[in-house]
Coordinates of C-alpha atoms in Angstrom, one line a residue:
M1 CA 26.7 5.4 83.4
S2 CA 23.4 7.1 84.1
L3 CA 22.2 8.9 87.2
F4 CA 18.6 8.3 88.2
C5 CA 16.8 10.3 90.9
P6 CA 14.2 10.3 92.3
G7 CA 13.4 6.6 92.4
S8 CA 15.6 3.6 92.5
G9 CA 19.0 3.7 90.8
T10 CA 22.3 5.4 91.0
S11 CA 22.1 9.0 92.2
S12 CA 25.8 9.8 92.5
F13 CA 29.0 8.4 91.1
I14 CA 32.6 8.7 92.4
I15 CA 35.1 9.5 89.6
P16 CA 37.7 6.8 90.0
G17 CA 41.4 7.6 90.7
P18 CA 44.2 8.0 90.9
Y19 CA 43.9 11.7 90.4
P20 CA 46.8 13.9 89.2
S21 CA 49.3 14.6 92.0
S22 CA 48.6 18.4 91.7
F23 CA 45.1 17.8 93.1
A24 CA 46.4 16.5 96.4
N25 CA 47.4 19.7 98.2
G26 CA 46.3 23.3 98.3
P27 CA 45.5 26.1 98.1
L28 CA 44.1 25.0 94.8
T29 CA 41.8 26.3 92.1
L30 CA 40.0 23.6 90.1
N31 CA 38.8 24.6 86.7
I32 CA 35.9 22.7 85.2
T33 CA 36.2 23.9 81.7
D34 CA 34.1 21.4 79.7
V35 CA 31.4 18.9 80.6
V36 CA 28.9 17.0 78.4
S37 CA 25.5 15.8 79.7
Y38 CA 23.2 13.4 77.8
D39 CA 19.9 11.6 78.0
G40 CA 18.2 9.6 75.3
Y41 CA 15.6 6.8 74.9
S42 CA 12.6 5.8 72.7
G43 CA 9.7 8.1 73.3
R44 CA 11.7 10.9 74.9
N45 CA 10.6 13.2 72.1
T46 CA 7.2 13.5 73.9
V47 CA 8.5 13.9 77.4
T48 CA 9.3 17.1 79.5
Q49 CA 11.5 16.6 82.6
A50 CA 12.9 19.7 84.2
N51 CA 15.8 18.4 86.3
E52 CA 18.1 16.3 84.1
K53 CA 21.2 18.0 85.6
W54 CA 24.1 17.3 87.9
R55 CA 27.1 18.8 89.6
L56 CA 30.5 18.0 91.0
V57 CA 31.2 17.6 94.7
F58 CA 34.8 17.8 95.9
K59 CA 35.9 16.1 99.1
K60 CA 39.1 15.9 101.2
N61 CA 39.3 13.3 104.0
G62 CA 35.6 12.6 103.7
V63 CA 34.6 16.2 104.1
T64 CA 33.0 18.3 101.3
V65 CA 35.2 21.2 100.6
A66 CA 33.6 22.6 97.4
T67 CA 30.8 22.1 95.0
T68 CA 30.1 23.4 91.5
G69 CA 26.9 24.8 90.1
Y70 CA 24.6 22.4 88.2
T71 CA 24.7 21.7 84.5
N72 CA 21.9 23.0 82.4
D73 CA 18.9 20.8 81.9
V74 CA 19.2 18.5 78.9
P75 CA 16.8 19.7 76.2
D76 CA 13.4 18.0 76.3
Q77 CA 11.1 16.9 73.5
R78 CA 14.0 15.0 71.7
T79 CA 14.8 11.4 71.4
Q80 CA 18.4 12.2 72.3
G81 CA 19.4 15.4 74.1
Y82 CA 22.8 16.9 74.9
W83 CA 24.2 19.8 76.9
R84 CA 27.8 20.9 76.8
G85 CA 29.4 23.8 78.8
S86 CA 31.6 24.9 81.7
L87 CA 31.0 24.6 85.4
G88 CA 33.4 27.4 86.2
N89 CA 36.0 27.0 88.9
V90 CA 36.1 26.3 92.7
S91 CA 38.8 27.0 95.3
V92 CA 39.8 24.5 97.9
P93 CA 42.2 25.2 100.8
N94 CA 44.0 21.8 101.0
G95 CA 43.4 19.9 97.8
V96 CA 40.9 17.1 97.1
D97 CA 41.1 13.3 97.2
Q98 CA 37.6 12.5 96.0
I99 CA 35.4 13.9 93.2
I100 CA 31.7 12.9 93.0
I101 CA 29.2 13.4 90.2
E102 CA 25.9 14.1 91.9
H103 CA 22.4 14.2 90.5
W104 CA 20.3 17.3 91.2
G105 CA 17.8 15.3 93.1
V106 CA 20.3 14.4 95.9
T107 CA 19.9 17.8 97.6
Q108 CA 16.1 17.1 97.5
S109 CA 16.6 13.7 99.2
C110 CA 15.6 12.2 95.8
T111 CA 11.9 12.7 96.7
T112 CA 10.9 15.6 94.5
G113 CA 9.3 15.3 91.1
S114 CA 9.2 12.4 88.6
P115 CA 12.2 10.2 87.9
N116 CA 14.8 12.0 85.8
S117 CA 17.7 10.1 84.3
V118 CA 20.8 11.8 83.0
A119 CA 24.2 10.6 81.8
P120 CA 27.4 12.6 82.5
V121 CA 29.4 11.8 79.4
S122 CA 32.7 13.6 80.0
V123 CA 34.3 16.0 82.6
C124 CA 37.4 18.0 82.0
I125 CA 39.1 19.3 85.1
S126 CA 42.5 21.1 85.5
A127 CA 44.2 22.5 88.6
T128 CA 46.0 25.7 89.4
T129 CA 48.1 25.8 92.5
S130 CA 48.9 29.2 94.0
Q131 CA 49.0 31.0 97.3
P132 CA 46.0 33.4 97.3
Q133 CA 47.0 37.0 97.5
P134 CA 44.7 39.3 99.5
D135 CA 43.1 42.3 97.8
I136 CA 43.5 44.1 101.1
N137 CA 46.8 43.7 103.0
L138 CA 47.1 46.4 105.7
T139 CA 49.7 46.1 108.4
C140 CA 49.7 47.4 111.9
A141 CA 52.0 50.2 110.8
D142 CA 49.9 51.4 107.8
G143 CA 47.3 53.4 109.8
K144 CA 44.5 52.3 107.3
K145 CA 41.3 50.4 107.5
V146 CA 38.5 49.2 105.1
T147 CA 34.9 49.5 106.4
L148 CA 31.8 47.9 104.9
H149 CA 28.6 49.7 104.2
A150 CA 25.6 47.9 102.7
G151 CA 22.1 48.7 101.6
G152 CA 19.2 46.6 100.2
T153 CA 15.9 47.4 98.5
N154 CA 12.4 47.9 99.7
L155 CA 11.1 45.3 97.3
N156 CA 9.6 48.0 95.1
C157 CA 12.4 49.7 93.1
G158 CA 10.2 52.6 92.4
G159 CA 12.3 55.1 94.3
N160 CA 14.8 57.7 93.2
P161 CA 17.3 56.4 94.2
D162 CA 16.4 52.8 95.0
I163 CA 19.5 52.4 97.2
N164 CA 21.2 55.2 99.0
I165 CA 24.3 54.4 101.2
S166 CA 25.6 57.2 103.5
I167 CA 29.4 57.0 104.1
P168 CA 30.2 58.1 107.7
N169 CA 33.3 60.2 108.4
S170 CA 33.8 60.5 104.6
G171 CA 36.8 62.8 105.1
Q172 CA 38.8 59.8 106.1
V173 CA 38.1 58.0 102.8
Y174 CA 40.5 58.0 99.9
Q175 CA 39.0 55.2 97.8
M176 CA 35.8 53.2 97.5
V177 CA 35.0 49.9 95.8
V178 CA 31.3 49.7 95.0
E179 CA 29.4 46.5 94.2
V180 CA 25.8 46.1 92.9
I181 CA 24.0 42.7 92.6
Y182 CA 21.0 41.8 90.4
K183 CA 19.0 38.5 90.1
G184 CA 17.3 37.2 87.0
S185 CA 16.7 38.5 83.6
T186 CA 15.9 42.1 84.7
N187 CA 19.6 43.0 84.9
P188 CA 21.6 45.8 83.3
G189 CA 23.7 43.6 81.0
N190 CA 27.4 44.1 80.9
S191 CA 27.6 47.3 83.0
T192 CA 25.7 49.7 85.2
T193 CA 26.3 53.0 87.0
V194 CA 26.2 54.5 90.5
N195 CA 26.1 58.1 91.5
T196 CA 28.0 59.9 94.3
L197 CA 26.9 63.0 96.2
N198 CA 29.3 65.6 97.8
P199 CA 31.1 65.5 95.5
A200 CA 28.6 64.7 92.7
G201 CA 29.7 62.1 90.0
T202 CA 28.6 59.2 87.9
H203 CA 30.7 56.0 87.9
T204 CA 30.6 52.9 85.8
L205 CA 30.6 49.4 87.3
T206 CA 31.4 46.4 85.1
K207 CA 30.1 42.9 85.3
V208 CA 32.2 40.2 87.0
N209 CA 32.0 36.4 86.6
L210 CA 30.7 34.2 89.5
S211 CA 31.3 30.6 90.4
G212 CA 29.0 28.4 92.5
S213 CA 25.5 27.1 92.4
S214 CA 23.2 30.1 92.7
P215 CA 21.7 30.6 89.3
D216 CA 21.2 33.7 87.2
V217 CA 23.0 36.2 89.5
H218 CA 24.7 39.3 88.1
V219 CA 27.4 41.2 89.9
Y220 CA 28.8 44.6 89.0
R221 CA 31.9 46.2 90.5
G222 CA 34.0 49.3 90.2
T223 CA 36.5 51.5 92.0
I224 CA 36.0 55.2 92.8
T225 CA 39.1 57.2 93.6
G226 CA 38.4 59.8 96.3
T227 CA 35.5 60.1 98.7
A228 CA 31.8 61.0 98.8
Q229 CA 29.2 61.4 101.5
N230 CA 26.7 59.2 99.7
V231 CA 26.6 56.5 97.0
T232 CA 23.3 55.8 95.2
H233 CA 21.9 53.5 92.6
N234 CA 18.7 53.3 90.6
S235 CA 17.4 50.0 89.3
N236 CA 17.3 49.5 85.6
N237 CA 13.8 48.2 86.1
S238 CA 10.9 49.7 88.0
S239 CA 10.1 46.6 89.9
C240 CA 12.2 44.1 92.0
G241 CA 11.6 41.4 94.6
S242 CA 13.4 39.2 97.0
N243 CA 14.5 36.9 94.2
W244 CA 14.6 39.0 91.1
G245 CA 15.8 42.4 89.9
L246 CA 18.0 44.7 92.0
Q247 CA 19.2 43.0 95.3
S248 CA 21.8 45.1 97.0
M249 CA 24.7 47.4 97.0
V250 CA 27.8 47.3 99.1
V251 CA 30.5 50.1 99.5
Y252 CA 34.0 49.2 100.7
A253 CA 35.5 52.5 102.1
Y254 CA 39.3 52.6 102.2
R255 CA 40.2 54.9 105.1
N256 CA 43.2 56.7 106.6
L257 CA 42.3 55.6 110.1
N258 CA 44.8 54.5 112.7
E259 CA 43.1 52.0 115.0
N260 CA 46.2 49.8 115.6
I261 CA 44.8 47.0 113.5
S262 CA 46.0 44.7 110.7
Q263 CA 43.5 43.7 108.0
T264 CA 43.4 41.4 105.0
G265 CA 40.6 40.8 102.5
T266 CA 39.8 38.9 99.3
F267 CA 37.1 39.3 96.6
T268 CA 35.4 35.9 96.7
N269 CA 33.1 35.9 93.6
I270 CA 31.1 32.8 94.7
S271 CA 27.5 31.8 95.1
G272 CA 25.6 28.8 96.5
Y273 CA 22.3 27.1 97.1
C274 CA 21.6 23.9 99.1
D275 CA 25.3 23.1 99.3
L276 CA 28.6 23.7 101.1
Q277 CA 31.0 26.3 99.7
S278 CA 34.4 27.1 101.2
Y279 CA 37.4 29.4 100.6
T280 CA 40.5 30.6 102.4
I281 CA 41.6 34.1 103.3
P282 CA 45.4 34.7 104.0
I283 CA 46.1 36.7 107.2
Q284 CA 49.2 38.2 108.8
T285 CA 50.9 36.6 111.6
D286 CA 51.7 38.1 115.0
V287 CA 53.8 37.5 118.1
A288 CA 51.0 36.6 120.4
P289 CA 47.4 35.3 120.3
R290 CA 44.8 37.7 119.0
T291 CA 41.1 38.2 118.2
L292 CA 40.0 38.0 114.6
V293 CA 36.8 39.6 113.3
I294 CA 35.6 38.2 110.0
Q295 CA 33.0 40.0 107.9
V296 CA 31.3 38.5 104.9
P297 CA 28.7 40.5 102.9
I298 CA 26.0 38.1 101.7
S299 CA 23.4 39.1 99.1
E300 CA 20.4 37.5 97.3
L301 CA 18.9 36.6 100.7
T302 CA 15.1 36.1 100.9
L303 CA 12.5 36.7 103.6
D304 CA 11.2 33.1 103.9
N305 CA 13.2 32.3 107.0
R306 CA 15.6 29.9 105.4
Y307 CA 18.9 29.5 107.2
L308 CA 22.6 30.2 106.2
R309 CA 25.5 29.1 108.4
L310 CA 28.8 30.8 108.1
K311 CA 31.7 29.0 109.9
A312 CA 35.2 30.4 110.3
T313 CA 38.3 28.4 111.3
A314 CA 41.8 29.7 112.1
G315 CA 44.2 27.0 113.4
L316 CA 42.2 25.1 115.9
V317 CA 39.8 28.0 116.7
T318 CA 36.3 27.7 115.2
A319 CA 33.1 29.8 115.5
E320 CA 30.0 30.2 113.5
T321 CA 27.0 32.5 112.9
I322 CA 23.6 31.4 111.6
I323 CA 21.2 33.9 109.9
Y324 CA 17.7 33.4 108.6
G325 CA 17.5 36.1 106.0
P326 CA 18.6 39.7 105.3
D327 CA 19.4 42.3 107.9
Q328 CA 16.3 44.5 107.7
T329 CA 18.1 47.4 109.3
L330 CA 19.8 47.7 105.9
N331 CA 16.3 47.9 104.2
T332 CA 13.7 45.2 103.7
C333 CA 15.8 43.0 101.3
C334 CA 18.3 41.3 100.4
V335 CA 21.7 41.7 102.1
N336 CA 23.4 40.9 105.4
I337 CA 27.0 41.5 106.6
V338 CA 27.6 38.3 108.5
T339 CA 30.2 38.6 111.3
V340 CA 32.1 35.8 113.1
T341 CA 34.6 36.5 115.9
L342 CA 37.5 34.1 116.7
N343 CA 39.2 34.6 120.1
N344 CA 42.7 33.7 121.1
V345 CA 43.9 32.7 117.6
P346 CA 47.6 31.7 117.8
G347 CA 49.9 34.4 116.4
N348 CA 51.5 32.0 113.9
T349 CA 48.2 31.2 112.2
N350 CA 48.4 32.5 108.6
S351 CA 44.9 31.8 107.1
V352 CA 41.2 31.7 107.9
N353 CA 39.0 29.1 106.2
I354 CA 35.4 30.1 105.5
E355 CA 32.5 27.7 105.0
I356 CA 29.0 28.7 103.9
D357 CA 26.5 25.9 104.4
T358 CA 22.9 25.8 103.2
R359 CA 22.5 22.0 102.9
S360 CA 19.2 20.5 103.9
S361 CA 21.0 17.8 105.9
T362 CA 22.6 20.4 108.2
N363 CA 19.6 22.6 108.7
P364 CA 19.9 23.7 112.4
G365 CA 16.1 24.3 112.8
G366 CA 14.6 27.5 114.1
G367 CA 13.5 28.5 110.6
A368 CA 12.2 26.9 107.4
T369 CA 12.8 23.2 106.8
G370 CA 14.8 21.8 103.9
C371 CA 17.5 23.7 102.0
G372 CA 18.8 27.0 103.2
Q373 CA 19.2 30.3 101.4
S374 CA 20.3 30.9 97.9
W375 CA 23.1 33.4 98.3
V376 CA 26.0 35.4 96.8
A377 CA 29.3 36.3 98.5
A378 CA 30.8 38.3 95.7
G379 CA 32.4 41.1 97.8
I380 CA 35.4 41.4 100.0
T381 CA 35.6 39.1 102.9
T382 CA 37.6 41.0 105.5
V383 CA 39.6 39.7 108.5
T384 CA 40.6 42.3 111.0
A385 CA 42.9 41.7 113.9
Q386 CA 43.7 44.1 116.8
C387 CA 47.5 44.5 116.9
Q388 CA 49.5 43.8 120.0
V389 CA 50.3 47.1 121.8
C390 CA 54.0 48.1 122.1
I391 CA 54.9 47.5 125.8
V392 CA 58.2 48.2 127.6
T393 CA 59.4 48.4 131.2
P394 CA 62.5 50.5 131.7
G395 CA 64.4 48.5 134.3
S396 CA 66.6 50.3 136.8
I397 CA 70.2 51.5 137.1
G398 CA 72.7 52.0 140.0
S399 CA 72.5 54.4 143.0
N400 CA 73.7 58.0 143.6
K401 CA 77.4 58.7 143.9
E402 CA 79.7 61.4 145.3
I403 CA 83.1 62.0 143.8
C404 CA 85.9 64.5 143.8
Y405 CA 86.4 67.1 141.1
N406 CA 87.7 65.7 137.7
T407 CA 87.4 62.1 138.7
S408 CA 85.3 59.2 137.5
A409 CA 82.2 57.8 139.1
G410 CA 83.1 54.4 137.5
T411 CA 80.4 52.3 135.9
L412 CA 76.7 53.0 136.4
T413 CA 75.4 49.5 136.8
N414 CA 72.3 47.7 135.4
N415 CA 70.3 46.7 138.4
T416 CA 67.4 45.2 136.3
S417 CA 67.2 45.0 132.5
A418 CA 64.4 46.5 130.5
T419 CA 61.7 44.1 129.1
G420 CA 59.2 44.4 126.3
N421 CA 57.3 42.5 123.6
G422 CA 59.7 43.5 120.7
T423 CA 63.3 44.5 120.2
I424 CA 64.8 46.7 122.9
I425 CA 67.7 49.1 122.6
Y426 CA 69.2 51.4 125.2
Q427 CA 70.3 55.0 125.1
W428 CA 72.0 56.7 128.1
Q429 CA 71.2 60.4 128.7
S430 CA 72.7 63.0 130.9
S431 CA 71.7 66.4 132.3
T432 CA 73.5 69.1 134.3
T433 CA 70.3 70.9 135.4
G434 CA 68.4 68.1 137.3
C435 CA 66.4 64.9 137.0
S436 CA 63.4 66.7 135.4
S437 CA 64.9 68.6 132.5
G438 CA 67.9 69.2 130.3
W439 CA 68.4 65.7 129.0
T440 CA 70.6 65.0 126.0
N441 CA 71.7 61.7 124.5
I442 CA 75.3 60.5 125.2
V443 CA 77.0 59.6 122.0
N444 CA 77.6 55.8 121.6
A445 CA 76.2 55.1 125.0
T446 CA 73.9 52.2 124.1
N447 CA 74.8 49.4 126.5
A448 CA 73.1 48.2 129.6
T449 CA 75.8 49.9 131.7
Y450 CA 77.7 53.2 131.3
A451 CA 81.2 54.3 132.4
T452 CA 81.0 58.0 133.2
G453 CA 84.5 59.2 132.7
N454 CA 85.9 62.1 134.6
L455 CA 83.4 64.7 135.7
V456 CA 83.9 68.4 136.7
Q457 CA 80.3 69.2 137.7
T458 CA 77.4 67.5 139.3
T459 CA 75.7 65.4 136.5
Y460 CA 72.4 63.4 136.3
F461 CA 72.1 60.2 134.4
R462 CA 69.2 58.0 133.2
R463 CA 68.8 55.2 130.7
R464 CA 66.1 55.1 128.0
A465 CA 64.7 51.7 126.9
R466 CA 63.1 51.8 123.4
N467 CA 61.0 48.9 122.2
T468 CA 60.2 48.4 118.5
F469 CA 57.1 46.2 117.9
N470 CA 55.0 45.8 114.8
G471 CA 56.6 48.9 113.3
N472 CA 55.8 51.1 116.3
T473 CA 58.2 52.3 119.0
C474 CA 57.6 53.1 122.7
D475 CA 60.0 54.5 125.2
E476 CA 60.3 54.3 129.0
F477 CA 63.1 55.8 131.2
S478 CA 64.9 54.3 134.2
N479 CA 65.4 56.0 137.6
C480 CA 67.6 59.1 137.7
V481 CA 71.1 58.7 139.3
T482 CA 72.8 61.8 140.6
V483 CA 76.7 61.9 140.6
T484 CA 77.6 64.8 142.9
V485 CA 81.0 66.4 142.0
N486 CA 82.6 68.2 144.9
P487 CA 84.2 71.5 143.9
Q488 CA 87.9 71.7 143.3
L489 CA 90.0 72.5 146.4
T490 CA 92.4 75.5 146.3
L491 CA 95.4 75.8 148.7
T492 CA 97.1 79.1 149.3
I493 CA 100.5 79.3 151.1
S494 CA 101.7 82.8 152.3
N495 CA 104.8 84.0 150.7
D496 CA 106.6 85.0 153.9
E497 CA 110.5 85.1 154.0
V498 CA 112.3 82.8 156.3
C499 CA 115.9 82.6 157.3
G500 CA 117.8 79.4 156.6
G501 CA 118.8 77.1 159.4
G502 CA 116.0 78.1 161.6
S503 CA 112.6 76.7 162.3
F504 CA 109.4 78.4 161.0
I505 CA 105.7 78.1 160.8
K506 CA 103.7 78.6 157.5
T507 CA 100.0 79.1 157.2
V508 CA 98.0 77.3 154.4
Q509 CA 94.7 78.7 153.5
A510 CA 92.1 76.2 151.9
S511 CA 89.2 77.6 149.8
G512 CA 86.5 75.9 147.7
G513 CA 85.7 72.3 147.9
T514 CA 83.7 70.6 150.6
P515 CA 84.9 71.3 154.1
R516 CA 87.6 68.9 155.2
I517 CA 90.1 68.6 158.1
Y518 CA 93.6 68.8 156.7
I519 CA 96.7 67.7 158.7

């Protein structure tokens, strides 16, 4: 089977099924470890054709969920030419049910250049099924946050340094991950370095592997323990541009910062051009709908006004952001931190699907026609959610009472129960000084009602309602009930002598207590 494009002929081919059962569901990583490409005919030894290459397109329910990069061009000036290699791996959220071999010319609408035939000889694909684990997994109770700070180049790379990123509020920072991106042959090789200021230091970043379809991109990443006020980098070459040499640097600052948020993030290590790439970020669940803020650092962006659409979906909630190049507030070239906000995402939603689209067929207009940006998303995609605040209403308890000395006020009733958005427990408290001070917990008094027992002095009661929510607690107190204890009554009878058999009168003297009439 040969693919032929442009011109008449077959430009794509569906690999027939059935596929292995492990391909059907996700999350899934598909590993394309070995492919062979061929072209041969009489007279080919005198021909040069630049685009005898193809890629794999993965679909689920008719929708493209991932694409590989292209094979290398089959060597020219030979009667028979072969290319053999790997197309890396792709991640899909829900498996695949269709795999298509697609000629390079399809993304060009099969109208560019002279006809180029190529024969995909073999494709080796394996699947790895696993639930992705986030590289950042901060809960509402952790009191931490990762912030993104990016810088591009001025298209000159003659500075010293070429990129200088200032880290605001650096005293909060306890760790940084730094990432530097190059394009083309003017790259540092297997490693490069960055410098920190205040404190000063030099740190090595190592090269990481990418998947996707943007060619000749080189990403370097490393972790710095501690903090710094600035992170800088000098290009290994004195010149750079919007599609070669040093492209950008991003710093991920891990902070001790309590903003009542949860945050997850995953290193993506993907690239793309004129295609649709997708991946999934796990997120934490919550008890109520929340707003999610997704940030994706995108590099290798050019200034020619081509588009890039980033679409995020969580449950049934979808939103997108379209950009047309780098954020020039981060320098002239070549980086943009793309943000998408999803409102009212159900609390039980546990993942966000990200799509990055640069296909010519979905160009939204407003910029250059044809395919969109060539891009790299090799950093941490972060998903931040504002946690639900701990809320509690205390309810109310019974009314004031008056009792005699050393008697019981009976049971203090629960007029209305406490309410909250978590788990509520009660604790009764008492005071002998008043409703505004002197409160102490009553041992084992944790029910909605409380039996006072016998009292010998006026005592004040209230009920604390404590709500536990997302690892946090909040307290509210009921109304104060006063149990007034009347002082003990003392009766004194005079010790006068009386003679037996006669009548007499005795006087009883009452003291203490509340005045009463005694008969």
